[in-house]
Amino acid sequence: PHLPPSIRAYMGDPRGRWEGDTLVVDTTNFTEKYSFRGSDQNLHLIERFTRVDADTINYEFTIDDPTAFTKPWTLKLELKAALDTELIEEVCLEGERSLQHLLAK
């Protein structure tokens, strides 16, 4: 269950669960400082991640905030793996200013 509505976090209070092969992340309890397209602390975000194959994830999110929108809305995206791409870990080190600065060494 979510935390009580009196306990809020900037990025909300996410809770995950599995529905078959789909990871569902349900997030509530945002603060008034967080705003997505005019939303406020009433934002309710539901995300769904479903692996289609080794290189593809279907990503779907639903936004519900009656103070910002007349009705909930959903966006669906197909995320493809970036093949033949080197992953670079970005870390925060004392005195370092940016990823470009780290790579220049």
mmCIF file of C-alpha atoms in Angstrom, residues 59-99:
data_model
loop_
_atom_site.group_PDB
_atom_site.id
_atom_site.type_symbol
_atom_site.label_atom_id
_atom_site.label_comp_id
_atom_site.label_asym_id
_atom_site.label_seq_id
_atom_site.Cartn_x
_atom_site.Cartn_y
_atom_site.Cartn_z
ATOM 1 C CA TYR A 59 6.180 1.181 -22.154
ATOM 2 C CA GLU A 60 2.792 2.659 -21.323
ATOM 3 C CA PHE A 61 1.939 5.368 -18.838
ATOM 4 C CA THR A 62 -1.349 6.843 -17.699
ATOM 5 C CA ILE A 63 -1.612 10.312 -16.174
ATOM 6 C CA ASP A 64 -4.564 11.114 -13.955
ATOM 7 C CA ASP A 65 -4.825 14.511 -12.255
ATOM 8 C CA PRO A 66 -8.309 16.031 -12.132
ATOM 9 C CA THR A 67 -6.892 19.462 -11.222
ATOM 10 C CA ALA A 68 -4.887 19.607 -14.472
ATOM 11 C CA PHE A 69 -6.768 17.423 -16.980
ATOM 12 C CA THR A 70 -10.424 16.794 -17.796
ATOM 13 C CA LYS A 71 -9.837 13.030 -17.923
ATOM 14 C CA PRO A 72 -6.962 10.525 -17.581
ATOM 15 C CA TRP A 73 -4.769 10.044 -20.641
ATOM 16 C CA THR A 74 -2.348 7.335 -21.759
ATOM 17 C CA LEU A 75 0.759 7.231 -23.940
ATOM 18 C CA LYS A 76 2.223 4.007 -25.345
ATOM 19 C CA LEU A 77 5.790 3.696 -26.633
ATOM 20 C CA GLU A 78 7.897 0.866 -27.997
ATOM 21 C CA LEU A 79 11.414 1.062 -26.555
ATOM 22 C CA LYS A 80 14.140 -0.584 -28.617
ATOM 23 C CA ALA A 81 17.584 -1.494 -27.312
ATOM 24 C CA ALA A 82 20.410 0.652 -28.634
ATOM 25 C CA LEU A 83 22.454 -2.085 -30.289
ATOM 26 C CA ASP A 84 26.181 -1.704 -30.838
ATOM 27 C CA THR A 85 26.272 1.171 -28.353
ATOM 28 C CA GLU A 86 28.736 1.444 -25.521
ATOM 29 C CA LEU A 87 27.184 2.240 -22.160
ATOM 30 C CA ILE A 88 29.031 4.835 -20.114
ATOM 31 C CA GLU A 89 28.435 5.058 -16.395
ATOM 32 C CA GLU A 90 28.104 8.623 -15.175
ATOM 33 C CA VAL A 91 29.273 9.045 -11.623
ATOM 34 C CA CYS A 92 29.532 12.017 -9.340
ATOM 35 C CA LEU A 93 33.112 12.573 -8.197
ATOM 36 C CA GLU A 94 34.399 15.374 -6.030
ATOM 37 C CA GLY A 95 35.633 18.223 -8.233
ATOM 38 C CA GLU A 96 34.410 16.711 -11.517
ATOM 39 C CA ARG A 97 31.967 18.885 -13.442
ATOM 40 C CA SER A 98 30.506 16.827 -16.248
ATOM 41 C CA LEU A 99 30.577 13.612 -18.221
#
